[in-house]
């Protein structure tokens, strides 16, 4: 892993420090050694070093881009540039030890350009040259001249490595957050798709499937009585035709916006419930209790679908002769009761239990009702006694619950 590209501010500070140290070294040499034969060489090498250093940001751009994306090794062009800079500086230090402190910005240049291990080796070599140059300038042995350069080099290297690790950790964290966000988005899309599938399956079961089942029963009854009682058979056929027409309208409504056709054009829920039936052999009565209040569209649709599903169960499984729909407004909730006088069953089937004999959920009946009620934050109860009928009760809160707000449409 190579170090990340430096920040613009830090780069500017390092460049400024380099040229400040280079300029001060040239000035010190000219003041301390006026008119020496090596002066032109010092000036020429200083200008060369400055020009090479100026080329650094240009030739290192590709390295910066590579390191930003995961740590590519420097190209031969970058290595050649760095070698020229270091060689020029070494020659300057040999000719004029006062240029030794220009190595401090070069530490940063090496760390930025090379992989970590190679950079540390180069920093150590530069530090050795600095120590040798300072000892050469000293008139007497000074421990600071021996210890200060390694300390500065170690500090500069430690700061850079720490910054690099922090930057890499931040980059890894950002990558993890982006990946997690994408995974969450994908999970939400999958959950939304599954919820919509379940909702569509419930819609189709409570409308088209029930209508087709009713038509089948009516047509079978018409076939059985066609010769013996043609009038009754024709009545069954007319009823089946009416159910088919309603099923066609429901199918078109499902394609349009999946809203119950019985509630289209502002039809009140009470009127839609009053118009439901459970086939020709079951008499359905509707009762309204309490003062009706406006209900959300989701609540109206759920109550209507629950009533349709419950009456379908009455028609197919109960053997009942009468059924009663009761819609009650009880202040903070609305309750729909569906009672029949059919054969009943030994015990109510809980949500997780298998259906009782003769009272199958048929895959979507009661589970679909429970799902609708649960999405709106309500409760569904089923009470039944053998030979005494069954009562299904769905209670929904009038105020939207957190579950209802979070559930998919």
GROMACS .gro file of N, CA and C in nm, residues 239-317:
model
  237
  239UNK      N    1  -7.697  -1.460  -1.254
  239UNK     CA    2  -7.616  -1.419  -1.139
  239UNK      C    3  -7.467  -1.435  -1.170
  240UNK      N    4  -7.432  -1.546  -1.234
  240UNK     CA    5  -7.292  -1.566  -1.272
  240UNK      C    6  -7.246  -1.460  -1.370
  241UNK      N    7  -7.336  -1.419  -1.461
  241UNK     CA    8  -7.301  -1.314  -1.556
  241UNK      C    9  -7.274  -1.182  -1.483
  242UNK      N   10  -7.358  -1.154  -1.383
  242UNK     CA   11  -7.335  -1.031  -1.305
  242UNK      C   12  -7.203  -1.036  -1.229
  243UNK      N   13  -7.173  -1.153  -1.174
  243UNK     CA   14  -7.045  -1.167  -1.103
  243UNK      C   15  -6.929  -1.152  -1.200
  244UNK      N   16  -6.943  -1.208  -1.320
  244UNK     CA   17  -6.837  -1.193  -1.420
  244UNK      C   18  -6.817  -1.047  -1.457
  245UNK      N   19  -6.928  -0.972  -1.469
  245UNK     CA   20  -6.915  -0.830  -1.500
  245UNK      C   21  -6.841  -0.756  -1.390
  246UNK      N   22  -6.876  -0.788  -1.264
  246UNK     CA   23  -6.805  -0.724  -1.153
  246UNK      C   24  -6.658  -0.765  -1.151
  247UNK      N   25  -6.631  -0.892  -1.181
  247UNK     CA   26  -6.492  -0.937  -1.187
  247UNK      C   27  -6.413  -0.867  -1.295
  248UNK      N   28  -6.477  -0.843  -1.410
  248UNK     CA   29  -6.410  -0.771  -1.517
  248UNK      C   30  -6.378  -0.628  -1.473
  249UNK      N   31  -6.475  -0.563  -1.408
  249UNK     CA   32  -6.449  -0.427  -1.358
  249UNK      C   33  -6.339  -0.427  -1.254
  250UNK      N   34  -6.338  -0.529  -1.170
  250UNK     CA   35  -6.235  -0.538  -1.067
  250UNK      C   36  -6.098  -0.559  -1.131
  251UNK      N   37  -6.091  -0.644  -1.235
  251UNK     CA   38  -5.965  -0.667  -1.303
  251UNK      C   39  -5.912  -0.538  -1.365
  252UNK      N   40  -6.002  -0.462  -1.428
  252UNK     CA   41  -5.960  -0.335  -1.486
  252UNK      C   42  -5.913  -0.238  -1.377
  253UNK      N   43  -5.981  -0.240  -1.264
  253UNK     CA   44  -5.941  -0.152  -1.154
  253UNK      C   45  -5.805  -0.194  -1.099
  254UNK      N   46  -5.782  -0.324  -1.089
  254UNK     CA   47  -5.653  -0.371  -1.040
  254UNK      C   48  -5.541  -0.327  -1.134
  255UNK      N   49  -5.568  -0.336  -1.262
  255UNK     CA   50  -5.467  -0.293  -1.358
  255UNK      C   51  -5.443  -0.144  -1.346
  256UNK      N   52  -5.550  -0.068  -1.320
  256UNK     CA   53  -5.536   0.079  -1.314
  256UNK      C   54  -5.465   0.124  -1.189
  257UNK      N   55  -5.519   0.094  -1.075
  257UNK     CA   56  -5.456   0.140  -0.951
  257UNK      C   57  -5.475   0.046  -0.833
  258UNK      N   58  -5.522  -0.076  -0.860
  258UNK     CA   59  -5.537  -0.177  -0.756
  258UNK      C   60  -5.631  -0.135  -0.643
  259UNK      N   61  -5.718  -0.043  -0.669
  259UNK     CA   62  -5.817  -0.001  -0.569
  259UNK      C   63  -5.946  -0.080  -0.591
  260UNK      N   64  -6.022  -0.111  -0.483
  260UNK     CA   65  -6.146  -0.188  -0.498
  260UNK      C   66  -6.245  -0.114  -0.588
  261UNK      N   67  -6.300  -0.185  -0.687
  261UNK     CA   68  -6.396  -0.120  -0.777
  261UNK      C   69  -6.524  -0.081  -0.702
  262UNK      N   70  -6.556  -0.155  -0.593
  262UNK     CA   71  -6.677  -0.123  -0.518
  262UNK      C   72  -6.669   0.014  -0.452
  263UNK      N   73  -6.545   0.065  -0.429
  263UNK     CA   74  -6.527   0.195  -0.365
  263UNK      C   75  -6.495   0.305  -0.465
  264UNK      N   76  -6.503   0.273  -0.595
  264UNK     CA   77  -6.471   0.373  -0.697
  264UNK      C   78  -6.579   0.481  -0.700
  265UNK      N   79  -6.541   0.596  -0.753
  265UNK     CA   80  -6.633   0.709  -0.772
  265UNK      C   81  -6.695   0.756  -0.640
  266UNK      N   82  -6.622   0.739  -0.530
  266UNK     CA   83  -6.669   0.792  -0.403
  266UNK      C   84  -6.778   0.712  -0.336
  267UNK      N   85  -6.796   0.585  -0.374
  267UNK     CA   86  -6.899   0.502  -0.309
  267UNK      C   87  -6.861   0.481  -0.162
  268UNK      N   88  -6.950   0.508  -0.066
  268UNK     CA   89  -6.916   0.489   0.076
  268UNK      C   90  -6.890   0.343   0.109
  269UNK      N   91  -6.810   0.321   0.213
  269UNK     CA   92  -6.780   0.186   0.255
  269UNK      C   93  -6.907   0.113   0.297
  270UNK      N   94  -6.997   0.181   0.364
  270UNK     CA   95  -7.120   0.116   0.409
  270UNK      C   96  -7.201   0.063   0.291
  271UNK      N   97  -7.209   0.141   0.183
  271UNK     CA   98  -7.282   0.095   0.065
  271UNK      C   99  -7.212  -0.022  -0.002
  272UNK      N  100  -7.078  -0.017  -0.005
  272UNK     CA  101  -7.004  -0.128  -0.065
  272UNK      C  102  -7.025  -0.256   0.015
  273UNK      N  103  -7.023  -0.247   0.148
  273UNK     CA  104  -7.048  -0.364   0.231
  273UNK      C  105  -7.191  -0.414   0.217
  274UNK      N  106  -7.284  -0.321   0.205
  274UNK     CA  107  -7.425  -0.360   0.192
  274UNK      C  108  -7.450  -0.436   0.061
  275UNK      N  109  -7.368  -0.410  -0.040
  275UNK     CA  110  -7.388  -0.476  -0.168
  275UNK      C  111  -7.318  -0.610  -0.182
  276UNK      N  112  -7.247  -0.655  -0.079
  276UNK     CA  113  -7.178  -0.784  -0.088
  276UNK      C  114  -7.275  -0.900  -0.072
  277UNK      N  115  -7.239  -1.014  -0.129
  277UNK     CA  116  -7.319  -1.134  -0.113
  277UNK      C  117  -7.226  -1.253  -0.100
  278UNK      N  118  -7.285  -1.367  -0.061
  278UNK     CA  119  -7.209  -1.491  -0.045
  278UNK      C  120  -7.267  -1.602  -0.129
  279UNK      N  121  -7.328  -1.567  -0.241
  279UNK     CA  122  -7.387  -1.667  -0.329
  279UNK      C  123  -7.536  -1.680  -0.307
  280UNK      N  124  -7.602  -1.752  -0.396
  280UNK     CA  125  -7.749  -1.760  -0.390
  280UNK      C  126  -7.803  -1.836  -0.270
  281UNK      N  127  -7.721  -1.917  -0.206
  281UNK     CA  128  -7.770  -2.001  -0.097
  281UNK      C  129  -7.749  -1.938   0.041
  282UNK      N  130  -7.688  -1.822   0.045
  282UNK     CA  131  -7.659  -1.757   0.173
  282UNK      C  132  -7.721  -1.617   0.172
  283UNK      N  133  -7.799  -1.589   0.272
  283UNK     CA  134  -7.858  -1.456   0.287
  283UNK      C  135  -7.766  -1.370   0.372
  284UNK      N  136  -7.728  -1.254   0.318
  284UNK     CA  137  -7.634  -1.166   0.387
  284UNK      C  138  -7.706  -1.040   0.431
  285UNK      N  139  -7.692  -1.005   0.558
  285UNK     CA  140  -7.751  -0.883   0.612
  285UNK      C  141  -7.640  -0.791   0.663
  286UNK      N  142  -7.663  -0.662   0.645
  286UNK     CA  143  -7.563  -0.563   0.687
  286UNK      C  144  -7.621  -0.476   0.797
  287UNK      N  145  -7.539  -0.450   0.900
  287UNK     CA  146  -7.580  -0.364   1.011
  287UNK      C  147  -7.472  -0.258   1.033
  288UNK      N  148  -7.515  -0.139   1.066
  288UNK     CA  149  -7.424  -0.028   1.097
  288UNK      C  150  -7.449   0.018   1.239
  289UNK      N  151  -7.345   0.027   1.318
  289UNK     CA  152  -7.356   0.072   1.456
  289UNK      C  153  -7.262   0.190   1.478
  290UNK      N  154  -7.311   0.292   1.546
  290UNK     CA  155  -7.231   0.411   1.573
  290UNK      C  156  -7.238   0.509   1.458
  291UNK      N  157  -7.183   0.627   1.480
  291UNK     CA  158  -7.184   0.733   1.379
  291UNK      C  159  -7.063   0.715   1.289
  292UNK      N  160  -7.084   0.697   1.159
  292UNK     CA  161  -6.970   0.679   1.068
  292UNK      C  162  -6.880   0.803   1.066
  293UNK      N  163  -6.751   0.780   1.056
  293UNK     CA  164  -6.652   0.887   1.041
  293UNK      C  165  -6.570   0.857   0.917
  294UNK      N  166  -6.510   0.960   0.856
  294UNK     CA  167  -6.428   0.936   0.737
  294UNK      C  168  -6.311   0.842   0.769
  295UNK      N  169  -6.289   0.746   0.682
  295UNK     CA  170  -6.181   0.649   0.701
  295UNK      C  171  -6.077   0.665   0.589
  296UNK      N  172  -5.950   0.641   0.621
  296UNK     CA  173  -5.848   0.643   0.515
  296UNK      C  174  -5.880   0.540   0.407
  297UNK      N  175  -5.832   0.566   0.288
  297UNK     CA  176  -5.859   0.475   0.177
  297UNK      C  177  -5.805   0.336   0.206
  298UNK      N  178  -5.688   0.327   0.270
  298UNK     CA  179  -5.630   0.196   0.303
  298UNK      C  180  -5.720   0.119   0.398
  299UNK      N  181  -5.777   0.189   0.496
  299UNK     CA  182  -5.864   0.122   0.593
  299UNK      C  183  -5.992   0.074   0.526
  300UNK      N  184  -6.051   0.158   0.441
  300UNK     CA  185  -6.173   0.117   0.370
  300UNK      C  186  -6.146  -0.004   0.282
  301UNK      N  187  -6.035   0.002   0.209
  301UNK     CA  188  -6.002  -0.111   0.121
  301UNK      C  189  -5.979  -0.238   0.201
  302UNK      N  190  -5.908  -0.228   0.314
  302UNK     CA  191  -5.882  -0.346   0.395
  302UNK      C  192  -6.011  -0.406   0.450
  303UNK      N  193  -6.102  -0.322   0.502
  303UNK     CA  194  -6.227  -0.373   0.557
  303UNK      C  195  -6.312  -0.440   0.450
  304UNK      N  196  -6.314  -0.380   0.331
  304UNK     CA  197  -6.392  -0.440   0.222
  304UNK      C  198  -6.332  -0.575   0.181
  305UNK      N  199  -6.200  -0.581   0.169
  305UNK     CA  200  -6.137  -0.706   0.129
  305UNK      C  201  -6.156  -0.814   0.237
  306UNK      N  202  -6.148  -0.775   0.363
  306UNK     CA  203  -6.169  -0.872   0.471
  306UNK      C  204  -6.311  -0.926   0.466
  307UNK      N  205  -6.408  -0.837   0.443
  307UNK     CA  206  -6.548  -0.881   0.432
  307UNK      C  207  -6.565  -0.975   0.314
  308UNK      N  208  -6.505  -0.942   0.200
  308UNK     CA  209  -6.516  -1.030   0.083
  308UNK      C  210  -6.454  -1.166   0.112
  309UNK      N  211  -6.335  -1.167   0.173
  309UNK     CA  212  -6.271  -1.294   0.204
  309UNK      C  213  -6.350  -1.375   0.305
  310UNK      N  214  -6.407  -1.309   0.406
  310UNK     CA  215  -6.485  -1.380   0.507
  310UNK      C  216  -6.611  -1.441   0.446
  311UNK      N  217  -6.680  -1.366   0.359
  311UNK     CA  218  -6.800  -1.420   0.294
  311UNK      C  219  -6.764  -1.533   0.199
  312UNK      N  220  -6.648  -1.526   0.137
  312UNK     CA  221  -6.605  -1.637   0.052
  312UNK      C  222  -6.585  -1.763   0.135
  313UNK      N  223  -6.528  -1.749   0.254
  313UNK     CA  224  -6.513  -1.864   0.344
  313UNK      C  225  -6.649  -1.917   0.388
  314UNK      N  226  -6.741  -1.824   0.414
  314UNK     CA  227  -6.876  -1.867   0.453
  314UNK      C  228  -6.940  -1.949   0.342
  315UNK      N  229  -6.927  -1.901   0.220
  315UNK     CA  230  -6.988  -1.969   0.106
  315UNK      C  231  -6.925  -2.105   0.081
  316UNK      N  232  -6.792  -2.113   0.091
  316UNK     CA  233  -6.723  -2.235   0.051
  316UNK      C  234  -6.713  -2.340   0.161
  317UNK      N  235  -6.708  -2.296   0.289
  317UNK     CA  236  -6.673  -2.390   0.395
  317UNK      C  237  -6.779  -2.407   0.504
   0.00000   0.00000   0.00000
